[in-house]
Coordinates of C-alpha atoms in Angstrom, one line a residue:
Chain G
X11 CA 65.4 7.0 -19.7
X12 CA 64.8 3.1 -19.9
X13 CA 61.4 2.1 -21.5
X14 CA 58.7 1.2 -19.2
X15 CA 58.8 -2.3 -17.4
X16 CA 55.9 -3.4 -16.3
X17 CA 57.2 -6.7 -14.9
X18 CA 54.4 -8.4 -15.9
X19 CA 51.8 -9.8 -12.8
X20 CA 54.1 -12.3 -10.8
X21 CA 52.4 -11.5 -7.8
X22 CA 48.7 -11.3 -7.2
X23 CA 48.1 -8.4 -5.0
X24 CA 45.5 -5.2 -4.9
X25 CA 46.6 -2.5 -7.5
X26 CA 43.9 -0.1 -6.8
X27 CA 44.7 3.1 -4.6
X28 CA 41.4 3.6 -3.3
X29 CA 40.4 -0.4 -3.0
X30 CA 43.3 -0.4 -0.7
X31 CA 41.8 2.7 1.4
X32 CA 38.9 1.4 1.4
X33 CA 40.1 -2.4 2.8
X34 CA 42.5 -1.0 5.1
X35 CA 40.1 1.2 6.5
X36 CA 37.2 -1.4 7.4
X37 CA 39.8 -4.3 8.7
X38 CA 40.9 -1.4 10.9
X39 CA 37.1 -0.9 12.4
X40 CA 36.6 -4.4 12.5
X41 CA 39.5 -5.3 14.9
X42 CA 39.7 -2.1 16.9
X43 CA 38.2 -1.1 19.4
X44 CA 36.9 3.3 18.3
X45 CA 33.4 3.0 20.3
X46 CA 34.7 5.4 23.3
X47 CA 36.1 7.8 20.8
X48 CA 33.6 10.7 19.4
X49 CA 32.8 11.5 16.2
X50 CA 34.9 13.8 15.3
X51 CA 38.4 12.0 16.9
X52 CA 37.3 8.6 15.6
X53 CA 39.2 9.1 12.1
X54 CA 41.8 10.3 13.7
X55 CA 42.3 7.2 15.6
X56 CA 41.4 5.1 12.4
X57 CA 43.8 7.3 9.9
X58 CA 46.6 6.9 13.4
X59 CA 46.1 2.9 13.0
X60 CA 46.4 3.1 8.9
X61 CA 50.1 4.6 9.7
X62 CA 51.2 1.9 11.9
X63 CA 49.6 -1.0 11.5
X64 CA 48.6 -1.7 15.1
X65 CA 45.2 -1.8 15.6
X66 CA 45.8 -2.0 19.9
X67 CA 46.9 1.4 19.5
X68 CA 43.4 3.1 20.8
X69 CA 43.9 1.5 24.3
X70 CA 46.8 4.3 24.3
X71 CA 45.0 6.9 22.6
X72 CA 43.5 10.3 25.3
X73 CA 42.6 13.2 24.0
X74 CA 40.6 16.1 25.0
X75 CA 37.0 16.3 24.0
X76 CA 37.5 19.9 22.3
X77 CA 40.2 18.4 20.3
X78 CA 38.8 17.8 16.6
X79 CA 36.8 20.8 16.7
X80 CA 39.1 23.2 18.1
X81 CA 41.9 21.6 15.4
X82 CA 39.3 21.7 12.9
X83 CA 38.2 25.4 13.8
X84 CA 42.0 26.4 13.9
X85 CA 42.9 24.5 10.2
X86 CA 39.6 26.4 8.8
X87 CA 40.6 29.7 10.2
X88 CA 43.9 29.8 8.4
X89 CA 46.3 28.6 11.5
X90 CA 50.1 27.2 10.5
X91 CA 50.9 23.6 11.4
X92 CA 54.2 23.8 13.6
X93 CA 56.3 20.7 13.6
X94 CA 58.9 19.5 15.5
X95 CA 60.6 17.8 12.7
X96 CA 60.9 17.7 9.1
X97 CA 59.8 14.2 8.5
X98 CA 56.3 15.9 10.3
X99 CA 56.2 18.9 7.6
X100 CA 56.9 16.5 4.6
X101 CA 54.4 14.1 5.4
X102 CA 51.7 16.8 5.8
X103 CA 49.1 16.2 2.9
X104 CA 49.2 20.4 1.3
X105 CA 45.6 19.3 -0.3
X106 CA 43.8 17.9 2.5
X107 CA 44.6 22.0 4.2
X108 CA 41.3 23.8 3.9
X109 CA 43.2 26.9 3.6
X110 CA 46.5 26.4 2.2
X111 CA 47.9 26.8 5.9
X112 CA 51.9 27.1 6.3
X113 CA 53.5 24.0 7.5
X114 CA 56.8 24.8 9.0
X115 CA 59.5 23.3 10.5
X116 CA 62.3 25.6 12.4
X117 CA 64.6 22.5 13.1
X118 CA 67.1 23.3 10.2
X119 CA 67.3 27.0 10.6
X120 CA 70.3 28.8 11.1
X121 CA 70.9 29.6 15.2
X122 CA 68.9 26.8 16.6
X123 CA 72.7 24.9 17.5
X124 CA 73.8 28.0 19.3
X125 CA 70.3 28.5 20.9
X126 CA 70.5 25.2 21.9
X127 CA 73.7 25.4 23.4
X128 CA 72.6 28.5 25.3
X129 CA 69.9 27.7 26.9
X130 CA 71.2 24.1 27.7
X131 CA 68.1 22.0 25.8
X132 CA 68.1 19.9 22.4
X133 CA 68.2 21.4 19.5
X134 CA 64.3 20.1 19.0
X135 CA 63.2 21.5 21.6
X136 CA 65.1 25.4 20.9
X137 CA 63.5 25.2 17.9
X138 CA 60.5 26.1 19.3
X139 CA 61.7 29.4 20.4
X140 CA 61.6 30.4 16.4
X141 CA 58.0 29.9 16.2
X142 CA 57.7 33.0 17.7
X143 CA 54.3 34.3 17.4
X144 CA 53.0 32.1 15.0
X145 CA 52.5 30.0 17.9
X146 CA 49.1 32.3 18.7
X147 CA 46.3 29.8 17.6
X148 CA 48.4 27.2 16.1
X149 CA 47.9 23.8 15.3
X150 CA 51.3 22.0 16.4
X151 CA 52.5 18.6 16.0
X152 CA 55.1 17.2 17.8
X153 CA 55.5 13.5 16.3
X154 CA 59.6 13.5 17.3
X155 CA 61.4 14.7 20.6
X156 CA 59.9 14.4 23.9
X157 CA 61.9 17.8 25.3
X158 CA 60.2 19.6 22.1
X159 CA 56.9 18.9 23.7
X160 CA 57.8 19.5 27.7
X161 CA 59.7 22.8 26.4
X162 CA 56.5 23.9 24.7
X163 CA 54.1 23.3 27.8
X164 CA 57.3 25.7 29.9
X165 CA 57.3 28.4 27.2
X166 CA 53.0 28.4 27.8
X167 CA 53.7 28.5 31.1
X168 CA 55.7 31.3 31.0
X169 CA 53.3 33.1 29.1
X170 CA 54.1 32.5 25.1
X171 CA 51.0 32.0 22.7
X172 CA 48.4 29.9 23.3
X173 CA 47.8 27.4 20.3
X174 CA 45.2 25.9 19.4
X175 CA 45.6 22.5 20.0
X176 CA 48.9 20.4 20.2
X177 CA 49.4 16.8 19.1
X178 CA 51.7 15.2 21.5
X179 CA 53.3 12.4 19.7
X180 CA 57.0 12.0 20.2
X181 CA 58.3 8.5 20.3
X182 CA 60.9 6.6 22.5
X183 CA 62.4 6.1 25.8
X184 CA 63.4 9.3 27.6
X185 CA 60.8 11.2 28.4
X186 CA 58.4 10.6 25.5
X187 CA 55.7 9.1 28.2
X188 CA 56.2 11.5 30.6
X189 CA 56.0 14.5 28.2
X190 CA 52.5 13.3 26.7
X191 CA 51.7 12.9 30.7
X192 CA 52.3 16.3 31.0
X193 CA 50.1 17.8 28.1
X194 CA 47.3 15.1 29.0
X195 CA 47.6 16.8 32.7
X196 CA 48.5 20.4 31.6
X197 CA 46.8 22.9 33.7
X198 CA 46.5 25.6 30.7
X199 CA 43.1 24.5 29.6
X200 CA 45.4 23.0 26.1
X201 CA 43.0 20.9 23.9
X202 CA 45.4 17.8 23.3
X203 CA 45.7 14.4 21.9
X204 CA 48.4 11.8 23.2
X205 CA 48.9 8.4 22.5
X206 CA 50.2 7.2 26.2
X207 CA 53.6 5.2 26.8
X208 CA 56.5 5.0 24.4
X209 CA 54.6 4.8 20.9
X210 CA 54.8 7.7 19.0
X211 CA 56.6 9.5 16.1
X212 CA 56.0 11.4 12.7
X213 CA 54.1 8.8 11.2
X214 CA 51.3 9.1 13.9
X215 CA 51.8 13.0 13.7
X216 CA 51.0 13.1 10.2
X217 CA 48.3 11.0 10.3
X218 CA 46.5 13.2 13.0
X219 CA 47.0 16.2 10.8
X220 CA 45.8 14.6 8.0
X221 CA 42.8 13.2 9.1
X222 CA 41.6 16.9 11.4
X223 CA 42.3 18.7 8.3
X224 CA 40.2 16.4 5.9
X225 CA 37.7 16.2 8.5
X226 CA 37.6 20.6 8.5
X227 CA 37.1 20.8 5.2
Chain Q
X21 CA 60.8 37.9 16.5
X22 CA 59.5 37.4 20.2
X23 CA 62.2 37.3 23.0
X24 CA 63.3 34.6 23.8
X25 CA 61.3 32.6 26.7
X26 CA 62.8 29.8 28.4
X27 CA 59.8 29.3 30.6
X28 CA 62.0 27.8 33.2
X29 CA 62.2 24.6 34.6
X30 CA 58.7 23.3 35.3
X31 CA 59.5 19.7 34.6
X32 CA 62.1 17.6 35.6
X33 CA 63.3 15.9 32.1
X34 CA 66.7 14.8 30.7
X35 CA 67.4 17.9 28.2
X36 CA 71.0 16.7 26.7
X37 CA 70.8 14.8 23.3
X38 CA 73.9 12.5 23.7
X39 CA 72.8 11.6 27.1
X40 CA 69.0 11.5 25.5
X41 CA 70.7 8.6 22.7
X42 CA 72.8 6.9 25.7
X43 CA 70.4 6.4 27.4
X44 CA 68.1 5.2 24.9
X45 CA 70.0 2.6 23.4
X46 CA 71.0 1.2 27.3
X47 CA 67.4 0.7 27.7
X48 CA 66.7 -0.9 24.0
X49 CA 69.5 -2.7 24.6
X50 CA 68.8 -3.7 27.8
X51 CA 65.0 -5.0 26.9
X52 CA 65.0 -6.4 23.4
X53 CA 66.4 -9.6 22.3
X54 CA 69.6 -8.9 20.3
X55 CA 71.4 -11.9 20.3
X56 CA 70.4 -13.4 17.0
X57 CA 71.6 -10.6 14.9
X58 CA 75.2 -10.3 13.3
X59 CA 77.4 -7.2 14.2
X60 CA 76.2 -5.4 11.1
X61 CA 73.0 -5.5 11.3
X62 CA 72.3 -4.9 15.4
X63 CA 73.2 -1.5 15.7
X64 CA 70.2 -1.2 12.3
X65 CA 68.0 -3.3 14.7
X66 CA 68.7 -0.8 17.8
X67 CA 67.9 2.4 15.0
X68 CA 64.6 0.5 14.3
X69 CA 63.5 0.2 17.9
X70 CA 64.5 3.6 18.8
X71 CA 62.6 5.1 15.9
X72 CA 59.2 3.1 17.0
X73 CA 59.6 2.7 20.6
X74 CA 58.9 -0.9 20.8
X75 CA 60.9 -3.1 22.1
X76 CA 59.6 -6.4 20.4
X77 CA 60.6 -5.3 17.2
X78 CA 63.1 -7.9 16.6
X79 CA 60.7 -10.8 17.1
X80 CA 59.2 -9.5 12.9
X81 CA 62.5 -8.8 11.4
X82 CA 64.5 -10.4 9.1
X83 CA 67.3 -9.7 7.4
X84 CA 69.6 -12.0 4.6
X85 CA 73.3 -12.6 5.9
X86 CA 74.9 -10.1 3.3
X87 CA 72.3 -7.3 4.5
X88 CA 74.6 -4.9 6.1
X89 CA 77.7 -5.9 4.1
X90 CA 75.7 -5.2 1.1
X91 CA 74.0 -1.8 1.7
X92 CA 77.1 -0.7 3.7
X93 CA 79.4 -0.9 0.6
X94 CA 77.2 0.4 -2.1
X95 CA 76.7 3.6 0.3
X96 CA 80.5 3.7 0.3
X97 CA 80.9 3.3 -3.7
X98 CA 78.6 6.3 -3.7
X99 CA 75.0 4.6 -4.8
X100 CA 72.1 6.5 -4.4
X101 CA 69.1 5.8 -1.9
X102 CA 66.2 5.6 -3.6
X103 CA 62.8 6.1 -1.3
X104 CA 59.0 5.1 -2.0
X105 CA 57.6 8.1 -0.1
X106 CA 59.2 12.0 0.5
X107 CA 58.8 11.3 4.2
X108 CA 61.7 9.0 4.0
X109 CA 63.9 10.8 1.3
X110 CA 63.2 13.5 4.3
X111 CA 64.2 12.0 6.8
X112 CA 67.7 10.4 5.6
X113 CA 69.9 12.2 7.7
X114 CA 72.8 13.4 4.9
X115 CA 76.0 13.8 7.3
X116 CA 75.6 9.8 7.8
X117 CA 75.6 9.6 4.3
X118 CA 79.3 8.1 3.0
X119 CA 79.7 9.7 -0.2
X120 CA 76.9 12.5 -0.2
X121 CA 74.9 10.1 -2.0
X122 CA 71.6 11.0 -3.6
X123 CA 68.9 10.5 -2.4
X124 CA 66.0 9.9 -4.6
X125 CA 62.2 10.1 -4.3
X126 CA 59.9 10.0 -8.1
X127 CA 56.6 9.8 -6.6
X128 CA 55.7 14.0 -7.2
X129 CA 57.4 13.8 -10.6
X130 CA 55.5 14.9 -13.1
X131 CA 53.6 12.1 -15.2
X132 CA 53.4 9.8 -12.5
X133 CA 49.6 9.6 -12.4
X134 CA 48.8 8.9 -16.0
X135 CA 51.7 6.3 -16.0
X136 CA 49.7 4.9 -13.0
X137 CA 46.6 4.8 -15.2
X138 CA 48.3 3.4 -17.8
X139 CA 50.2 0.3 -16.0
X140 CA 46.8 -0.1 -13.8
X141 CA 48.6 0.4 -10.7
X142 CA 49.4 2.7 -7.6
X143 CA 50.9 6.0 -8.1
X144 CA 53.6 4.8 -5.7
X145 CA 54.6 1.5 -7.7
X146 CA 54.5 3.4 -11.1
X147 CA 56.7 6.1 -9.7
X148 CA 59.5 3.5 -9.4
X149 CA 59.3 3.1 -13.2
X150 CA 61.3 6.9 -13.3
X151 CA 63.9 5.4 -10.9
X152 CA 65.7 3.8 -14.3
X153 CA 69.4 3.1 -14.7
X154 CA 69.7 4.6 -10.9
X155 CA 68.5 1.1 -9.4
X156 CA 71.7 -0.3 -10.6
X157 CA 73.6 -0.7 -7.4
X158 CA 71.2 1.5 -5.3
X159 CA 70.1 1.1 -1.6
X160 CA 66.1 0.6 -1.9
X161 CA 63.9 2.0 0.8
X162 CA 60.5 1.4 1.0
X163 CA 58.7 3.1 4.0
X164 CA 55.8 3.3 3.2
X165 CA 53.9 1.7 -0.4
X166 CA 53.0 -2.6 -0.2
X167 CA 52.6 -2.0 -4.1
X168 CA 55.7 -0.5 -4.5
X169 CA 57.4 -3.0 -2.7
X170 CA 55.8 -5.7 -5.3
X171 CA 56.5 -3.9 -8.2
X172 CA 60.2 -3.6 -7.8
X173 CA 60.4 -7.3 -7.3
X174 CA 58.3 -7.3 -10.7
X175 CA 60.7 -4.8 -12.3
X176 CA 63.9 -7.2 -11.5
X177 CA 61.8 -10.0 -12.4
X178 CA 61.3 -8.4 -15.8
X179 CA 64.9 -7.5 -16.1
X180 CA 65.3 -4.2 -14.5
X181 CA 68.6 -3.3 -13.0
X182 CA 69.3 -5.5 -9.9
X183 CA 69.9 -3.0 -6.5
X184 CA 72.8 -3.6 -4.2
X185 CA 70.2 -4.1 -1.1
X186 CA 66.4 -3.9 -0.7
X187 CA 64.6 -2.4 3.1
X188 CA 61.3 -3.7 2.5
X189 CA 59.4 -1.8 5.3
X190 CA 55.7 -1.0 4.1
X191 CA 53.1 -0.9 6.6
X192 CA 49.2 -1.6 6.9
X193 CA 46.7 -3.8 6.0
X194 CA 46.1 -4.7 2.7
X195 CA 49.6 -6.4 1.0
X196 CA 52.1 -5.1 3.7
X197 CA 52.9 -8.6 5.5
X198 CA 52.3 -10.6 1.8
X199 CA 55.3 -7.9 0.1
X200 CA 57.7 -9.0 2.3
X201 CA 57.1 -12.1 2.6
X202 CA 57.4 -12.0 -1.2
X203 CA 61.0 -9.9 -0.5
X204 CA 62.6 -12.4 1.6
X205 CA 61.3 -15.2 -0.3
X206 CA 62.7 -13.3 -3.4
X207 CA 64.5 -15.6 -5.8
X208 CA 66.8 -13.4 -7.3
X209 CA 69.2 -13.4 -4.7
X210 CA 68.4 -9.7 -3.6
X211 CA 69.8 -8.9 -0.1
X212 CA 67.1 -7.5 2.2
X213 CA 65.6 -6.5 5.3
X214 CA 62.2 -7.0 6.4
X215 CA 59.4 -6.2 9.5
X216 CA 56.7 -8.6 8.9
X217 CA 53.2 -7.9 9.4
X218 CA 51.6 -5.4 9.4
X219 CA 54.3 -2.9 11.3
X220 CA 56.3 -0.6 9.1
X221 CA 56.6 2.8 7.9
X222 CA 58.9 5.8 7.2
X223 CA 60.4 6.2 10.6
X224 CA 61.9 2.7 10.2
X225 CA 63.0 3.1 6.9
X226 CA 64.8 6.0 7.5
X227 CA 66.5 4.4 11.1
X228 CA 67.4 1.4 8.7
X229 CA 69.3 3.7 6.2
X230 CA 70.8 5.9 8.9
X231 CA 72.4 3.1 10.7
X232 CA 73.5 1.5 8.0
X233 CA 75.3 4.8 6.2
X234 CA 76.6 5.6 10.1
X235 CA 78.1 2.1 9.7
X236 CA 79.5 2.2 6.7
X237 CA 81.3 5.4 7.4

């Protein structure tokens, strides 16, 4: 192993973890705009702006008024976190759980190609299919693939497991706005949060997961 | 298990992945402003703007001539990729990957806390301290830590091994925009690839290192 280099102090920049928090966190509420959000989404939005670094992202930000509480209710309770992607499941704080809930991601296991392939979707969005009936009172966060989140609003509407609340946050081009138009319109009662248009992706997804299950704790 | 449910076909989306990625890049391609960037490096430029969904990207990066050149041929020598944050060592996708080349994240090692303590510094800048003898040559991602970011330019400063190519790409508030600044302003001759401001993260890390290991293949 080679000795420890500090590299001495060329550059002058904050060192301290929770100065930085702390500094990020008040430049955010000083240039964005939270005062429509309530209390128990406005973290979410601020921990959602801490992972990109755009603090016009609110202006794109819906959600349903039950959404905290039903998340936090959910997280409490014990539900699993069921993402889309990996990157969603790694970034997922394990300490900030209040109930050492499961995180998982089906993405990778074995099948998913040939379920794919059968019933003519992604692989993202078969994926879905292994969930199974942990999807009863989940919390799921979709922070990837835009047919992920319009194949889970068809497999509710065909009568699979109601979860909790779903995080609608893939990213990009084809069909990622119109899939978080669909779970902000969905007529299954689904408490939701959405950032609107093409901005998206895991880093938002774990932010919002983050922040609902620090705030349920 | 549950059977499977396909739930029909409620919505009317594009469900095929190549068609999904064709169509993608024709719009990225069609709305961002390209021309400025050599052959190597657009195709990293297009990953970047798929994985945010923006399409002014390209307006904050830059890159140093040798960029793609650089990363490409370490990847193919069979360096390892060595990430600030496990969302990005998780989302490397490993088929790109040339020579099934490592890829490395030290930030859950053991020790890394009290060796933050000790150098008076971020967990995620003293975990690069465990990186060693494998920065020699290695493709540098950072997704995620402004701190790591200036302590690697500290390290080489100091005499650490020199990398083959740096993707400076932390996000936020407090240091993001000053670190890479501070990498493309780096005297040491480091080839690089920056997003400045504020905008950042994981997802375009990983879309940097996926593009370029998919070009170097």
């Amino acid at each position: 192993m080679t000795a420890v280099q500090t590299g001495g102090r060329r550059y002058d920049y904050e060192r301290d973890g929770d100065a930085i928090y702390r500094q990020s966190f008040a430049t955010i509420r000083a240039e964005s705009d939270l005062a429509r959000f309530p209390a128990g989404l406005e973290p979410v939005v601020v921990r959602m702006i801490h992972a990109c670094g755009m603090v016009d992202l609110p202006a794109d930000v819906e959600a349903s008024p039950d959404l905290a509480d039903a998340a936090g209710a959910a997280l409490l309770a014990g539900a699993p976190v069921l993402c889309d992607a990996q990157m969603v499941a790694s970034g997922i704080t394990r300490r900030f759980l209040p109930a050492a809930n499961d995180v998982v991601c089906t993405l990778g296991e074995p099948g998913v190609a040939d379920l794919a392939a059968r019933l003519g979707t992604t692989r993202s969005a078969a994926a879905l299919q292994l969930w199974g009936e942990r999807l009863a009172g989940a919390v799921v966060a979709v922070g990837n693939a835009p047919t992920a989140l319009f194949h889970l609003l068809e497999m509710i509407a065909a009568g699979a497991p109601r979860p909790a609340a779903v995080l609608g946050l893939p990213v990009g081009f084809v069909g990622a706005a119109e899939s978080k138009r669909a779970l902000s319109d969905n007529p299954f009662g689904l408490p939701y949060l959405v950032v609107h248009g093409r901005r998206g992706g895991s880093a938002l997804a774990v932010a919002a997961v983050n922040a609902l299950a620090a705030g349920a704790r």
